[in-house]
Amino acid sequence: MKKLNIILGSLALGALMAFTSCESLDQTPKDYFASTTFWQDAAQVSGYMTGLNSYLRSSYGDNFLMGEIRGGLLGDGDDGTGVSVFGESMYAQTIIKQDLREDNALFNNWNSIYSYIVRVNLAIQQIPNCSFLTDKEKALYLAEAYGMRAYYYFFLYRTWGNVPLVTDVAITEGEVSAAALSRPRSNASEIMKLMKQDIDESEAQYKAAGSNGWQDQYNWSLYATLILKANIYAWAAEVTTGDQTATGTADLRTAKDALQQIISSGKFKLMPQFYQAFRSDFKDQNTENILAAPFNQTDKVYFPNISYTLAQANFFTTGYDLNNQPLKLDKNEKYGTYTLINGIVRYQYKESFWRSFDATDTRRDATFFPVKGNPDKEATGSNFGVLVPKFAGTYSTSEGTHYLDDDGPIFRYAEVLLLMAEIENDLGNDPSSYINEIRKRAYYGSTYTPYTNQSKYENTKAILFESDKEFVFEGKRWFNLIRMKDASGQSLVFDPSVNYPFIPGAMGSEGAILSSSDAYKVLWPLSTSTMNNDPALTQTAGYKTAFTR
């Protein structure tokens, strides 16, 4: 039987432990089971948990790939040519335009997410047996592990729906069993049941420990569990997937309670100015990040994908700003335009999205840097583009080197506020106070127009549009579009009025992001490689397949 070809790396444990190289859905280290030298003292367990937290950074790119690319904010050069304002060909154009097929699926082998799940499963299996740990230590470690497993399954569930259910470490006589790790897709209801059980168990373990488990924004804590719980229950309440029917009010109330616990804790608040929530020199002062991936010069691990929204010097210096002034490099500025010089433009946000920002909304210029290629032509279409300095990092003036060292937010307090606004609205309550907390910060130093409660549908769109501007490159919009509903109860992904057009024009002028006939594309297909490597799998419903099962 063919086996999935995912070769795992090593897990940081203080001392690196080698993994075996057999092929399977995912694999776990043989030595952990065959040897009596591991899981023997507190330092080993602590190191293992440090390694699990480090994988939140390793998997951070999934936020952009799974949550941003299909969300309708990325363009094609706004003239249909698929090239940037500097003339570079751009990536994932077919995916951006929702042309998904078995032979055009972007991801292979579940994008390696099961590699993280199996490692977490091992912790859940072993920690209760560690007699040298106190009950509080066991509870805190298990709280983290159950939260992380729910986190990874939430990515799988929202992307593919009914995925394989793997809660074991699948070994035979001390060795990884490829056959055991090759298994069919479970019902969507089974995956939702597991996610709810895991996230509830995580919260229960924190209570048993009598601690919130907070170390810093780079490690899982009760607050990460609570915001993930709110997301899972809100998704369950609003989204039907396969045999998992949307549950409605009861789960919305559970989600609201989880968010209220974060708000009532008083531990988090919005940074005074929007840019401070991201810039590397505010890391130690960040009151907004609930959970973040630590990209930094010390570890030499840098923010993924963002370089594809930046420009190289030889391109940058041929461009112009919107006042027709030549773009210049200022090597004396750590956070000025020089920090834009690190990559090549492969993803470019839509001109129509940039123009949707109010000029006094500080999020626009903290997020985007608009440029044009020809000073003699209007800044529009192929002569307009935006670079993304939001996560562009730091330019070392002493070294002459640009580092993409901004932290990657996984959950931040702004999401708590906007998700609470959405849930209050869905429960028939006034969401305006939460929307206005976001707006007040966005218009820092300027007068902002407070939002006033309107119809449920208008409130939903207002929340979405605030989220669009707040979470650029953070991978929220595609999931928002699926979860949030129009006046008829359909997902906003089918609503033309929330679709920014490729060619600048009125919202919705190009139709919805997905048509009703393409509703099956809410979920992604399995790739040809994935299907070929594991005969236990069937293709996502609605997609044509070359494989007969």
Coordinates of C-alpha atoms in Angstrom, one line a residue, residues 124-534:
I124 CA -1.5 13.6 25.9
Q125 CA -0.7 9.9 26.1
Q126 CA 2.5 10.1 28.2
I127 CA 2.0 13.0 30.7
P128 CA -0.6 11.3 32.9
N129 CA 1.9 8.5 33.5
C130 CA 4.7 10.8 34.6
S131 CA 4.6 10.1 38.4
F132 CA 7.4 12.6 39.0
L133 CA 5.1 15.5 38.0
T134 CA 2.8 17.1 40.5
D135 CA -0.9 17.1 39.7
K136 CA -0.8 20.8 38.9
E137 CA 2.1 20.3 36.5
K138 CA 0.2 17.5 34.7
A139 CA -2.9 19.6 34.5
L140 CA -1.0 22.6 33.0
Y141 CA 0.8 20.5 30.4
L142 CA -2.4 18.7 29.4
A143 CA -4.3 22.0 29.2
E144 CA -1.7 23.2 26.7
A145 CA -1.8 20.0 24.7
Y146 CA -5.6 19.7 24.4
G147 CA -5.7 23.3 23.4
M148 CA -3.1 22.9 20.7
R149 CA -4.8 19.7 19.3
A150 CA -8.0 21.6 19.0
Y151 CA -6.1 24.5 17.3
Y152 CA -4.7 22.2 14.6
Y153 CA -7.9 20.4 14.0
F154 CA -9.7 23.7 13.6
F155 CA -7.4 24.5 10.7
L156 CA -8.1 21.1 9.1
Y157 CA -11.9 21.3 9.7
R158 CA -12.4 24.8 8.3
T159 CA -10.2 23.9 5.3
W160 CA -11.3 20.3 4.3
G161 CA -14.3 19.6 6.6
N162 CA -14.3 15.8 7.3
V163 CA -10.7 14.9 7.8
P164 CA -9.1 11.7 9.2
L165 CA -9.5 11.5 13.0
V166 CA -6.2 10.8 14.6
T167 CA -6.0 10.8 18.4
D168 CA -3.5 8.1 18.9
V169 CA 0.2 7.8 18.1
A170 CA -0.3 4.7 15.9
I171 CA 2.6 2.4 16.8
T172 CA 3.1 -1.3 16.4
E173 CA 5.7 -3.0 18.6
G174 CA 7.5 0.2 19.4
E175 CA 7.6 1.5 15.8
V176 CA 5.5 3.9 13.8
S177 CA 2.9 2.0 11.8
A178 CA 2.2 3.6 8.4
A179 CA -0.8 1.3 8.0
A180 CA -2.4 2.6 11.2
L181 CA -1.8 6.2 10.2
S182 CA -3.4 5.7 6.8
R183 CA -7.1 6.0 7.5
P184 CA -10.3 7.3 5.8
R185 CA -11.9 10.7 6.4
S186 CA -14.3 10.8 9.4
N187 CA -17.6 12.5 9.5
A188 CA -17.5 16.2 10.1
S189 CA -19.6 15.7 13.2
E190 CA -16.9 13.5 14.7
I191 CA -14.3 16.2 14.1
M192 CA -16.4 18.9 15.6
K193 CA -17.1 16.7 18.6
L194 CA -13.4 16.2 19.2
M195 CA -12.6 19.9 18.9
K196 CA -15.3 20.8 21.5
Q197 CA -14.1 18.0 23.8
D198 CA -10.5 19.1 23.5
I199 CA -11.1 22.7 24.0
D200 CA -13.4 22.1 27.0
E201 CA -10.9 19.7 28.4
S202 CA -8.2 22.3 28.1
E203 CA -10.2 24.8 30.0
A204 CA -11.1 22.2 32.7
Q205 CA -7.4 21.3 33.1
Y206 CA -6.5 25.0 33.7
K207 CA -9.2 25.1 36.4
A208 CA -7.9 21.9 37.9
A209 CA -4.4 23.4 38.0
G210 CA -5.7 26.6 39.6
S211 CA -3.7 28.6 37.1
N212 CA -4.1 30.4 33.8
G213 CA -0.8 29.1 32.7
W214 CA 0.4 32.5 31.4
Q215 CA 4.1 32.7 30.7
D216 CA 4.1 35.2 27.8
Q217 CA 2.5 35.8 24.5
Y218 CA 4.7 33.0 22.9
N219 CA 3.3 30.1 24.9
W220 CA -0.2 28.6 25.1
S221 CA -2.3 29.8 28.0
L222 CA -5.9 29.7 29.3
Y223 CA -6.5 32.9 27.2
A224 CA -5.5 31.1 24.0
T225 CA -7.9 28.3 25.0
L226 CA -10.7 30.8 25.6
I227 CA -10.4 32.7 22.3
L228 CA -10.1 29.4 20.4
K229 CA -13.1 28.1 22.2
A230 CA -15.1 31.1 21.2
N231 CA -14.0 30.6 17.6
I232 CA -14.9 26.9 17.6
Y233 CA -18.3 27.4 19.2
A234 CA -19.1 30.4 17.0
W235 CA -18.2 28.3 13.9
A236 CA -20.3 25.4 15.2
A237 CA -23.2 27.8 15.7
E238 CA -23.1 29.3 12.2
V239 CA -21.6 26.8 9.8
T240 CA -23.0 23.6 8.5
T241 CA -20.4 21.2 7.2
G242 CA -21.3 17.7 5.9
D243 CA -23.4 16.0 8.6
Q244 CA -22.5 18.7 11.1
T245 CA -25.5 21.0 11.2
A246 CA -25.1 24.6 12.5
T247 CA -26.1 24.5 16.1
G248 CA -27.3 28.1 16.7
T249 CA -28.0 30.1 19.9
A250 CA -26.7 27.7 22.6
D251 CA -23.2 27.6 21.1
L252 CA -23.2 31.3 20.5
R253 CA -23.8 31.8 24.2
T254 CA -20.9 29.5 25.0
A255 CA -18.6 31.5 22.7
K256 CA -19.8 34.7 24.3
D257 CA -19.0 33.4 27.8
A258 CA -15.5 32.5 26.7
L259 CA -14.8 35.9 25.2
Q260 CA -16.3 37.6 28.3
Q261 CA -13.8 35.8 30.5
I262 CA -10.9 37.3 28.5
I263 CA -12.4 40.8 28.6
S264 CA -13.2 40.6 32.3
S265 CA -9.7 39.4 33.1
G266 CA -8.4 42.9 32.4
K267 CA -5.1 41.3 31.2
F268 CA -5.3 42.5 27.6
K269 CA -6.0 45.8 25.9
L270 CA -5.5 47.4 22.5
M271 CA -2.2 49.1 22.0
P272 CA -2.7 52.9 21.9
Q273 CA -1.8 53.1 18.2
F274 CA -2.4 50.5 15.6
Y275 CA 1.2 50.1 14.4
Q276 CA 2.4 49.4 17.9
A277 CA 0.6 46.1 17.9
F278 CA 3.1 44.8 15.3
R279 CA 6.3 46.7 15.1
S280 CA 9.3 44.9 16.5
D281 CA 10.4 47.6 18.9
F282 CA 7.1 47.2 20.8
K283 CA 7.3 43.5 21.4
D284 CA 8.1 43.8 25.1
Q285 CA 5.3 46.4 25.6
N286 CA 2.6 44.5 23.7
T287 CA -0.6 44.3 25.7
E288 CA -2.7 43.1 22.7
N289 CA -1.2 39.7 21.7
I290 CA -2.9 36.8 23.4
L291 CA -0.8 34.3 21.4
A292 CA 1.9 35.1 18.9
A293 CA 4.7 33.4 16.9
P294 CA 8.1 34.8 18.0
F295 CA 10.0 35.7 14.8
N296 CA 13.4 37.2 15.7
Q297 CA 17.1 37.6 15.0
T298 CA 18.1 35.5 17.9
D299 CA 16.5 32.3 16.6
K300 CA 17.1 33.4 13.0
V301 CA 13.5 32.5 12.2
Y302 CA 11.6 35.2 10.3
F303 CA 8.0 36.1 9.3
P304 CA 6.8 33.8 6.5
N305 CA 5.4 35.0 3.2
I306 CA 5.6 38.7 4.0
S307 CA 8.6 39.1 1.7
Y308 CA 6.4 38.4 -1.2
T309 CA 4.6 41.7 -0.6
L310 CA 7.8 43.7 -0.5
A311 CA 10.1 45.1 -3.2
Q312 CA 13.8 44.7 -4.1
A313 CA 15.9 47.8 -4.2
N314 CA 16.3 47.7 -8.0
F315 CA 12.5 47.7 -8.5
F316 CA 11.7 50.1 -5.6
T317 CA 14.0 52.8 -6.9
T318 CA 12.3 52.8 -10.3
G319 CA 8.9 53.5 -8.7
Y320 CA 7.1 56.6 -7.5
D321 CA 4.8 57.6 -4.7
L322 CA 1.3 58.9 -5.4
N323 CA 2.6 62.5 -5.5
N324 CA 4.9 61.4 -8.4
Q325 CA 8.0 61.7 -6.3
P326 CA 10.7 59.0 -7.0
L327 CA 10.9 56.4 -4.3
K328 CA 14.1 56.7 -2.3
L329 CA 16.0 54.4 0.1
D330 CA 16.7 55.9 3.5
K331 CA 19.3 53.8 5.1
N332 CA 19.1 55.8 8.4
E333 CA 15.5 54.7 9.1
K334 CA 14.9 51.4 11.0
Y335 CA 11.2 51.5 10.3
G336 CA 10.9 53.8 7.3
T337 CA 10.6 52.9 3.6
Y338 CA 14.0 51.2 3.6
T339 CA 12.4 48.3 5.5
L340 CA 10.3 47.6 2.4
I341 CA 13.4 46.3 0.6
N342 CA 13.6 42.6 1.2
G343 CA 11.7 40.6 -1.3
I344 CA 9.9 40.5 -4.6
V345 CA 6.2 41.2 -5.1
R346 CA 4.3 37.9 -5.6
Y347 CA 1.1 39.0 -3.7
Q348 CA -0.5 42.4 -4.2
Y349 CA -3.6 43.6 -2.4
K350 CA -6.4 45.0 -4.5
E351 CA -6.5 48.7 -5.3
S352 CA -10.3 48.7 -4.6
F353 CA -9.5 47.4 -1.0
W354 CA -6.9 50.2 -0.4
R355 CA -9.4 52.8 -1.6
S356 CA -12.0 51.5 0.8
F357 CA -10.0 53.0 3.7
D358 CA -10.8 56.4 5.0
A359 CA -7.7 58.6 4.6
T360 CA -7.7 59.4 8.3
D361 CA -7.9 55.7 9.3
T362 CA -4.3 55.1 10.6
R363 CA -4.6 51.4 9.6
R364 CA -4.2 52.3 5.9
D365 CA -0.8 53.8 6.1
A366 CA 0.4 51.4 8.8
T367 CA -0.6 48.5 6.6
F368 CA 0.1 49.7 3.1
F369 CA 2.6 51.7 1.1
P370 CA 1.1 52.7 -2.3
V371 CA 3.3 53.1 -5.3
K372 CA 3.0 53.7 -9.0
G373 CA 5.3 52.7 -11.9
N374 CA 4.8 55.6 -14.3
P375 CA 4.6 59.2 -13.0
D376 CA 2.9 60.4 -16.2
K377 CA -0.1 58.1 -15.8
E378 CA -3.0 57.9 -13.3
A379 CA -2.3 55.7 -10.3
T380 CA -4.8 53.0 -11.1
G381 CA -5.0 49.5 -12.6
S382 CA -1.6 48.2 -13.7
N383 CA 0.0 51.5 -12.7
F384 CA -0.9 51.1 -9.0
G385 CA 0.2 48.8 -6.3
V386 CA 0.6 48.5 -2.6
L387 CA 3.4 47.1 -0.6
V388 CA 2.8 45.8 3.0
P389 CA 5.0 47.4 5.6
K390 CA 2.7 46.1 8.4
F391 CA 5.0 43.1 9.1
A392 CA 8.1 44.4 7.3
G393 CA 10.4 44.1 10.3
T394 CA 13.5 46.1 11.1
Y395 CA 16.3 47.5 9.0
S396 CA 19.6 47.3 10.9
T397 CA 21.4 50.6 10.1
S398 CA 24.6 49.3 11.6
E399 CA 24.6 46.0 9.7
G400 CA 23.0 47.1 6.5
T401 CA 20.6 44.2 6.8
H402 CA 16.8 43.9 6.8
Y403 CA 15.3 41.5 9.2
L404 CA 11.6 40.3 9.0
D405 CA 11.5 40.0 12.8
D406 CA 8.0 41.2 13.7
D407 CA 6.0 38.8 15.8
G408 CA 3.2 36.9 14.1
P409 CA -0.1 37.4 15.9
I410 CA -2.2 34.2 16.2
F411 CA -4.8 35.7 18.5
R412 CA -5.0 39.3 19.7
Y413 CA -7.4 41.4 21.7
A414 CA -8.8 43.1 18.6
E415 CA -10.2 39.8 17.5
V416 CA -11.9 39.3 20.9
L417 CA -13.7 42.6 20.4
L418 CA -14.8 42.0 16.9
L419 CA -15.8 38.4 17.5
M420 CA -17.8 39.6 20.5
A421 CA -19.5 42.2 18.3
E422 CA -20.4 39.5 15.8
I423 CA -21.8 37.2 18.5
E424 CA -23.8 39.9 20.2
N425 CA -25.2 40.9 16.8
D426 CA -26.1 37.3 16.0
L427 CA -27.8 37.0 19.4
G428 CA -29.9 40.1 18.5
N429 CA -28.0 42.5 20.7
D430 CA -26.3 45.8 20.0
P431 CA -22.7 45.3 18.8
S432 CA -21.7 48.9 18.4
S433 CA -19.7 49.4 21.6
Y434 CA -17.2 46.7 20.5
I435 CA -17.0 48.1 17.0
N436 CA -16.3 51.5 18.3
E437 CA -13.4 50.3 20.5
I438 CA -11.7 49.2 17.3
R439 CA -12.7 52.4 15.4
K440 CA -11.5 54.7 18.2
R441 CA -8.0 53.2 18.0
A442 CA -8.0 53.1 14.2
Y443 CA -8.6 56.9 14.0
Y444 CA -6.0 57.7 16.7
G445 CA -5.7 61.5 17.1
S446 CA -8.5 62.1 14.6
T447 CA -12.3 62.4 15.1
Y448 CA -14.0 59.1 14.2
T449 CA -17.6 58.5 13.4
P450 CA -19.1 56.2 16.0
Y451 CA -21.0 53.3 14.7
T452 CA -24.7 53.1 15.6
N453 CA -26.7 50.0 15.8
Q454 CA -28.5 49.1 12.5
S455 CA -30.1 46.0 11.1
K456 CA -28.5 42.6 11.8
Y457 CA -27.3 42.4 8.2
E458 CA -25.8 45.9 8.1
N459 CA -24.1 45.3 11.5
T460 CA -22.6 42.1 10.1
K461 CA -21.1 43.9 7.1
A462 CA -19.8 46.7 9.3
I463 CA -18.1 44.1 11.5
L464 CA -16.6 42.4 8.5
F465 CA -15.3 45.6 7.0
E466 CA -13.6 46.6 10.3
S467 CA -12.1 43.1 10.4
D468 CA -10.9 43.5 6.8
K469 CA -8.9 46.6 7.7
E470 CA -7.7 45.3 11.1
F471 CA -6.4 41.9 10.2
V472 CA -4.6 42.3 6.8
F473 CA -2.2 39.4 6.3
E474 CA -3.4 37.7 9.5
G475 CA -5.5 35.1 7.8
K476 CA -8.9 36.0 9.1
R477 CA -11.0 37.1 6.1
W478 CA -11.7 33.8 4.3
F479 CA -12.9 32.2 7.5
N480 CA -15.0 35.3 8.4
L481 CA -16.7 35.1 5.0
I482 CA -17.8 31.5 5.6
R483 CA -18.9 32.1 9.2
M484 CA -20.7 35.4 8.8
K485 CA -24.2 35.5 7.3
D486 CA -26.3 37.8 5.0
A487 CA -29.9 38.7 5.6
S488 CA -31.1 35.4 4.2
G489 CA -28.8 33.3 6.4
Q490 CA -26.3 32.5 3.6
S491 CA -22.5 32.9 4.1
L492 CA -21.1 36.2 3.0
V493 CA -18.8 34.3 0.6
F494 CA -21.9 34.3 -1.6
D495 CA -22.8 37.9 -1.1
P496 CA -21.6 40.3 -3.9
S497 CA -21.8 43.4 -1.7
V498 CA -18.8 42.4 0.3
N499 CA -16.5 41.5 -2.6
Y500 CA -13.9 44.1 -3.5
P501 CA -13.6 44.1 -7.3
F502 CA -10.3 43.3 -9.1
I503 CA -10.8 46.3 -11.4
P504 CA -11.6 49.3 -9.3
G505 CA -15.3 50.0 -9.2
A506 CA -18.4 49.5 -7.1
M507 CA -18.4 46.8 -4.4
G508 CA -20.0 43.7 -5.8
S509 CA -19.7 44.8 -9.4
E510 CA -17.9 41.5 -10.3
G511 CA -20.3 39.3 -8.3
A512 CA -19.7 37.2 -5.2
I513 CA -16.4 35.5 -4.3
L514 CA -18.2 32.2 -4.8
S515 CA -21.3 31.6 -6.9
S516 CA -24.0 29.3 -5.4
S517 CA -23.1 26.7 -8.1
D518 CA -19.6 26.6 -6.7
A519 CA -20.7 26.2 -3.1
Y520 CA -18.7 23.0 -2.7
K521 CA -15.6 25.1 -3.1
V522 CA -16.1 26.4 0.5
L523 CA -14.0 23.4 1.3
W524 CA -10.7 22.7 -0.4
P525 CA -10.0 19.6 -2.6
L526 CA -7.4 17.0 -1.8
S527 CA -4.5 17.2 -4.2
T528 CA -3.6 14.5 -6.8
S529 CA -0.5 13.7 -4.7
T530 CA -2.5 13.3 -1.6
M531 CA -5.1 11.1 -3.3
N532 CA -2.4 9.0 -5.0
N533 CA -0.4 8.4 -1.8
D534 CA -3.3 7.2 0.4

